Amino acid sequence: RRTHAGAHFDAFRYLRRRAVLRARVYGVLPAHHGADNGAVQHDHVYTIRSIDAAAIHLRGKGGCRVEILRFDSLSFAYPNAKHRTLDSVSLTMEAGEYVVLCGPSGCGKTTLLRHAKPSLAPAGAREGTVRYNGKPLAELPADTAAAEIGFIQQNPDNQIVTDFVWHELAFGLESLGYDTPTIRRRVAEMASFFGIQEWFYRDVASLSGGQKQRVGIARALANNPSILLCDEATSALDPNTTHQIL
């Protein structure tokens, strides 16, 4: 596992190579790094605090700043938990930028991301607000949230809902009511881009973990979302495939 500083450096170097216009890397440090490190440890459970203090800004020239997602003092505790998983987390994500949230296992990264996807938001005690395009996420219609907020889970098996690869790619578009020509075009584009043509008609259960992850990413992108939330979405992919996708 890379150190906290090492993770920041690697993310910085990668994004600079990729000529990303703007990117930010948020990190959560273990408690033994100091009192103002952005995390507090309780019985080996890390609680995210002011992670804005650990931000690295890579800014390009020009371009407008359009806020697309904002967490305002978000706190959350799972049922019967002794301590909060999220504690007064505030951060923003702007259109056109990459935001990397890194930290030790169990620090609350997945919990935070799930709060940005209404259908996946965890049950528990919650304070603060999450805003999408300036409006409370809770007021966003379900079909709009499904179409505009993409989410790729760490375990691809948790997102598979159909039997065959082609139907898995088309499922989200069908659910949103797209017409058949649009569905066929988008599915074909994603299958071609991700190299899925050779196993396009295979049973999803026969795929490897990496292939399932590629299908999950392709399905999320087929909806053409405004924002894409990735929970270690490339963990089962080889380095070359990961580089191609990113």
CSV table of C-alpha atoms in Angstrom, one decimal:
chain,number,residue,atom,x,y,z
A,1,ARG,CA,0.0,0.0,0.0
A,2,ARG,CA,1.4,3.4,-0.9
A,3,THR,CA,1.9,5.9,1.8
A,4,HIS,CA,-0.4,8.9,2.1
A,5,ALA,CA,2.2,11.2,0.6
A,6,GLY,CA,3.0,8.7,-2.1
A,7,ALA,CA,-0.6,8.4,-3.1
A,8,HIS,CA,-0.8,12.2,-3.5
A,9,PHE,CA,2.3,12.3,-5.6
A,10,ASP,CA,1.3,9.4,-7.9
A,11,ALA,CA,-2.1,11.0,-8.5
A,12,PHE,CA,-0.5,14.4,-9.1
A,13,ARG,CA,2.0,12.9,-11.6
A,14,TYR,CA,-0.6,10.8,-13.4
A,15,LEU,CA,-3.1,13.7,-13.8
A,16,ARG,CA,-0.4,16.1,-15.0
A,17,ARG,CA,0.7,13.5,-17.6
A,18,ARG,CA,-2.8,13.2,-18.8
A,19,ALA,CA,-3.1,17.0,-19.2
A,20,VAL,CA,-6.2,17.2,-17.1
A,21,LEU,CA,-7.4,20.8,-17.0
A,22,ARG,CA,-8.1,20.8,-13.2
A,23,ALA,CA,-7.9,18.0,-10.7
A,24,ARG,CA,-8.0,17.8,-7.0
A,25,VAL,CA,-6.8,15.0,-4.7
A,26,TYR,CA,-8.4,14.7,-1.2
A,27,GLY,CA,-6.6,12.6,1.4
A,28,VAL,CA,-7.4,11.2,4.8
A,29,LEU,CA,-4.5,10.7,7.1
A,30,PRO,CA,-4.2,8.1,9.9
A,31,ALA,CA,-4.7,9.7,13.4
A,32,HIS,CA,-1.0,9.1,14.4
A,33,HIS,CA,0.1,11.7,11.8
A,34,GLY,CA,-1.1,14.5,14.1
A,35,ALA,CA,-4.2,16.3,15.4
A,36,ASP,CA,-4.9,18.4,12.3
A,37,ASN,CA,-4.6,15.6,9.7
A,38,GLY,CA,-8.2,15.3,8.6
A,39,ALA,CA,-9.1,12.1,10.4
A,40,VAL,CA,-9.8,10.8,13.9
A,41,GLN,CA,-9.3,7.2,14.9
A,42,HIS,CA,-11.8,5.4,17.1
A,43,ASP,CA,-11.1,1.7,17.7
A,44,HIS,CA,-9.4,1.4,14.2
A,45,VAL,CA,-12.2,3.2,12.5
A,46,TYR,CA,-11.3,6.4,10.7
A,47,THR,CA,-13.7,9.3,10.6
A,48,ILE,CA,-13.4,11.8,7.8
A,49,ARG,CA,-13.2,15.4,9.0
A,50,SER,CA,-12.0,18.5,7.2
A,51,ILE,CA,-10.6,16.9,4.1
A,52,ASP,CA,-10.6,20.2,2.2
A,53,ALA,CA,-7.4,21.0,4.2
A,54,ALA,CA,-5.7,18.2,2.3
A,55,ALA,CA,-6.6,19.3,-1.2
A,56,ILE,CA,-4.2,19.7,-4.0
A,57,HIS,CA,-5.3,22.1,-6.8
A,58,LEU,CA,-4.1,21.6,-10.3
A,59,ARG,CA,-5.5,24.5,-12.2
A,60,GLY,CA,-5.4,25.2,-15.9
A,61,LYS,CA,-5.7,28.5,-17.7
A,62,GLY,CA,-9.2,29.8,-18.5
A,63,GLY,CA,-12.4,27.9,-18.3
A,64,CYS,CA,-15.4,28.6,-16.1
A,65,ARG,CA,-16.0,27.0,-12.8
A,66,VAL,CA,-19.4,25.2,-12.6
A,67,GLU,CA,-20.2,23.5,-9.4
A,68,ILE,CA,-21.9,20.2,-10.0
A,69,LEU,CA,-21.8,18.4,-6.6
A,70,ARG,CA,-21.4,19.8,-3.1
A,71,PHE,CA,-21.3,18.2,0.3
A,72,ASP,CA,-22.2,20.7,3.0
A,73,SER,CA,-21.2,19.7,6.6
A,74,LEU,CA,-22.3,16.1,5.9
A,75,SER,CA,-22.3,13.8,9.0
A,76,PHE,CA,-23.4,10.2,9.0
A,77,ALA,CA,-23.5,7.3,11.5
A,78,TYR,CA,-24.7,3.8,10.7
A,79,PRO,CA,-27.4,2.3,12.9
A,80,ASN,CA,-26.1,1.3,16.4
A,81,ALA,CA,-22.7,2.6,15.6
A,82,LYS,CA,-20.7,4.2,18.4
A,83,HIS,CA,-19.1,6.8,16.2
A,84,ARG,CA,-19.8,8.7,13.1
A,85,THR,CA,-18.4,7.4,9.8
A,86,LEU,CA,-18.6,10.9,8.3
A,87,ASP,CA,-18.2,14.0,10.5
A,88,SER,CA,-18.9,17.5,9.0
A,89,VAL,CA,-17.5,16.7,5.6
A,90,SER,CA,-17.6,19.6,3.1
A,91,LEU,CA,-16.2,19.6,-0.4
A,92,THR,CA,-17.2,20.5,-3.9
A,93,MET,CA,-16.8,18.9,-7.3
A,94,GLU,CA,-16.8,21.1,-10.5
A,95,ALA,CA,-17.8,20.1,-14.0
A,96,GLY,CA,-14.8,19.0,-16.1
A,97,GLU,CA,-12.5,18.0,-13.2
A,98,TYR,CA,-11.2,14.8,-11.7
A,99,VAL,CA,-11.5,14.5,-7.9
A,100,VAL,CA,-9.6,11.7,-6.2
A,101,LEU,CA,-10.5,10.7,-2.7
A,102,CYS,CA,-7.8,8.5,-1.1
A,103,GLY,CA,-7.4,7.1,2.4
A,104,PRO,CA,-7.1,3.9,4.4
A,105,SER,CA,-9.6,1.1,4.3
A,106,GLY,CA,-12.7,1.9,6.4
A,107,CYS,CA,-12.2,5.7,6.5
A,108,GLY,CA,-15.6,6.4,4.8
A,109,LYS,CA,-14.8,6.8,1.1
A,110,THR,CA,-17.5,4.5,-0.1
A,111,THR,CA,-20.0,5.9,2.4
A,112,LEU,CA,-19.4,9.4,1.2
A,113,LEU,CA,-19.7,8.5,-2.5
A,114,ARG,CA,-23.0,6.6,-1.8
A,115,HIS,CA,-24.5,9.8,-0.4
A,116,ALA,CA,-24.2,11.3,-3.9
A,117,LYS,CA,-26.3,8.5,-5.4
A,118,PRO,CA,-29.8,8.6,-3.9
A,119,SER,CA,-30.7,5.0,-4.8
A,120,LEU,CA,-27.5,3.8,-3.0
A,121,ALA,CA,-27.5,6.1,0.0
A,122,PRO,CA,-27.0,4.1,3.2
A,123,ALA,CA,-29.5,4.0,6.1
A,124,GLY,CA,-28.6,5.8,9.3
A,125,ALA,CA,-28.5,9.1,11.1
A,126,ARG,CA,-27.6,11.9,8.7
A,127,GLU,CA,-27.0,15.6,9.1
A,128,GLY,CA,-26.0,18.2,6.5
A,129,THR,CA,-26.9,18.4,2.8
A,130,VAL,CA,-25.8,17.1,-0.6
A,131,ARG,CA,-26.4,19.4,-3.5
A,132,TYR,CA,-26.5,18.6,-7.2
A,133,ASN,CA,-26.3,21.5,-9.6
A,134,GLY,CA,-27.2,23.8,-6.8
A,135,LYS,CA,-30.3,22.0,-5.6
A,136,PRO,CA,-30.7,19.5,-2.7
A,137,LEU,CA,-30.1,16.0,-4.0
A,138,ALA,CA,-33.2,14.8,-2.0
A,139,GLU,CA,-35.4,16.9,-4.4
A,140,LEU,CA,-33.9,15.4,-7.6
A,141,PRO,CA,-36.4,13.2,-9.5
A,142,ALA,CA,-35.5,9.5,-9.5
A,143,ASP,CA,-35.2,9.3,-13.3
A,144,THR,CA,-32.9,12.4,-13.4
A,145,ALA,CA,-30.7,10.9,-10.7
A,146,ALA,CA,-30.5,7.6,-12.6
A,147,ALA,CA,-29.6,9.3,-15.9
A,148,GLU,CA,-27.2,12.0,-14.8
A,149,ILE,CA,-25.4,10.5,-11.8
A,150,GLY,CA,-23.4,7.4,-12.7
A,151,PHE,CA,-22.0,5.1,-10.1
A,152,ILE,CA,-19.5,2.2,-10.5
A,153,GLN,CA,-19.2,-0.1,-7.5
A,154,GLN,CA,-16.1,-1.8,-6.4
A,155,ASN,CA,-17.6,-5.3,-6.6
A,156,PRO,CA,-19.0,-5.6,-10.2
A,157,ASP,CA,-21.3,-8.5,-9.1
A,158,ASN,CA,-23.3,-6.0,-7.0
A,159,GLN,CA,-24.4,-4.1,-10.2
A,160,ILE,CA,-25.2,-7.0,-12.5
A,161,VAL,CA,-28.9,-7.4,-13.1
A,162,THR,CA,-29.3,-9.3,-16.4
A,163,ASP,CA,-28.1,-12.6,-17.8
A,164,PHE,CA,-26.2,-11.5,-21.0
A,165,VAL,CA,-23.6,-8.9,-21.7
A,166,TRP,CA,-25.5,-7.1,-24.4
A,167,HIS,CA,-28.6,-6.8,-22.2
A,168,GLU,CA,-26.5,-5.6,-19.3
A,169,LEU,CA,-25.2,-2.7,-21.5
A,170,ALA,CA,-28.7,-1.8,-22.6
A,171,PHE,CA,-30.5,-2.2,-19.3
A,172,GLY,CA,-30.0,1.3,-18.0
A,173,LEU,CA,-31.0,2.9,-21.3
A,174,GLU,CA,-34.1,0.7,-21.5
A,175,SER,CA,-35.1,1.6,-17.9
A,176,LEU,CA,-34.8,5.3,-18.8
A,177,GLY,CA,-37.1,4.9,-21.8
A,178,TYR,CA,-34.7,5.6,-24.7
A,179,ASP,CA,-35.8,4.5,-28.2
A,180,THR,CA,-34.4,1.4,-29.8
A,181,PRO,CA,-32.1,3.2,-32.3
A,182,THR,CA,-30.5,5.2,-29.5
A,183,ILE,CA,-30.0,2.2,-27.3
A,184,ARG,CA,-28.4,0.2,-30.2
A,185,ARG,CA,-26.1,3.0,-31.1
A,186,ARG,CA,-24.9,3.7,-27.5
A,187,VAL,CA,-24.5,0.0,-26.7
A,188,ALA,CA,-22.4,-0.5,-29.9
A,189,GLU,CA,-20.2,2.5,-29.1
A,190,MET,CA,-19.5,1.2,-25.6
A,191,ALA,CA,-18.9,-2.4,-26.7
A,192,SER,CA,-16.4,-1.2,-29.4
A,193,PHE,CA,-14.6,1.3,-27.1
A,194,PHE,CA,-14.1,-1.3,-24.3
A,195,GLY,CA,-13.4,-4.2,-26.6
A,196,ILE,CA,-16.4,-6.2,-25.6
A,197,GLN,CA,-17.4,-7.3,-29.1
A,198,GLU,CA,-15.9,-10.8,-28.8
A,199,TRP,CA,-18.0,-11.7,-25.7
A,200,PHE,CA,-21.0,-9.4,-26.5
A,201,TYR,CA,-23.5,-12.3,-26.4
A,202,ARG,CA,-22.0,-14.3,-23.5
A,203,ASP,CA,-23.6,-15.1,-20.2
A,204,VAL,CA,-22.4,-12.5,-17.7
A,205,ALA,CA,-21.9,-15.3,-15.1
A,206,SER,CA,-19.2,-16.8,-17.3
A,207,LEU,CA,-17.1,-13.6,-17.3
A,208,SER,CA,-14.0,-13.0,-15.3
A,209,GLY,CA,-13.9,-10.3,-12.6
A,210,GLY,CA,-12.1,-7.9,-14.9
A,211,GLN,CA,-14.5,-8.4,-17.7
A,212,LYS,CA,-17.5,-7.8,-15.4
A,213,GLN,CA,-15.9,-4.6,-14.3
A,214,ARG,CA,-15.5,-3.5,-17.9
A,215,VAL,CA,-19.1,-4.2,-18.5
A,216,GLY,CA,-20.1,-2.2,-15.4
A,217,ILE,CA,-18.0,0.8,-16.5
A,218,ALA,CA,-19.4,0.6,-20.1
A,219,ARG,CA,-23.0,0.4,-18.8
A,220,ALA,CA,-22.5,3.5,-16.6
A,221,LEU,CA,-21.0,5.5,-19.5
A,222,ALA,CA,-23.7,4.4,-21.9
A,223,ASN,CA,-26.1,6.6,-20.0
A,224,ASN,CA,-23.8,9.6,-20.8
A,225,PRO,CA,-24.0,10.8,-17.1
A,226,SER,CA,-23.1,14.3,-16.0
A,227,ILE,CA,-21.0,13.0,-13.2
A,228,LEU,CA,-19.4,9.6,-12.7
A,229,LEU,CA,-18.6,8.3,-9.2
A,230,CYS,CA,-16.1,5.4,-9.2
A,231,ASP,CA,-15.6,3.3,-6.1
A,232,GLU,CA,-12.3,1.6,-7.0
A,233,ALA,CA,-13.8,0.9,-10.4
A,234,THR,CA,-10.6,-0.5,-11.9
A,235,SER,CA,-9.5,-2.7,-9.0
A,236,ALA,CA,-9.9,-5.9,-11.1
A,237,LEU,CA,-8.3,-4.6,-14.3
A,238,ASP,CA,-4.7,-5.0,-15.5
A,239,PRO,CA,-2.6,-1.8,-15.7
A,240,ASN,CA,-2.9,-1.4,-19.5
A,241,THR,CA,-6.7,-1.6,-19.5
A,242,THR,CA,-6.9,0.7,-16.5
A,243,HIS,CA,-4.7,3.3,-18.3
A,244,GLN,CA,-6.9,3.0,-21.4
A,245,ILE,CA,-10.1,3.5,-19.5
A,246,LEU,CA,-8.8,6.5,-17.5
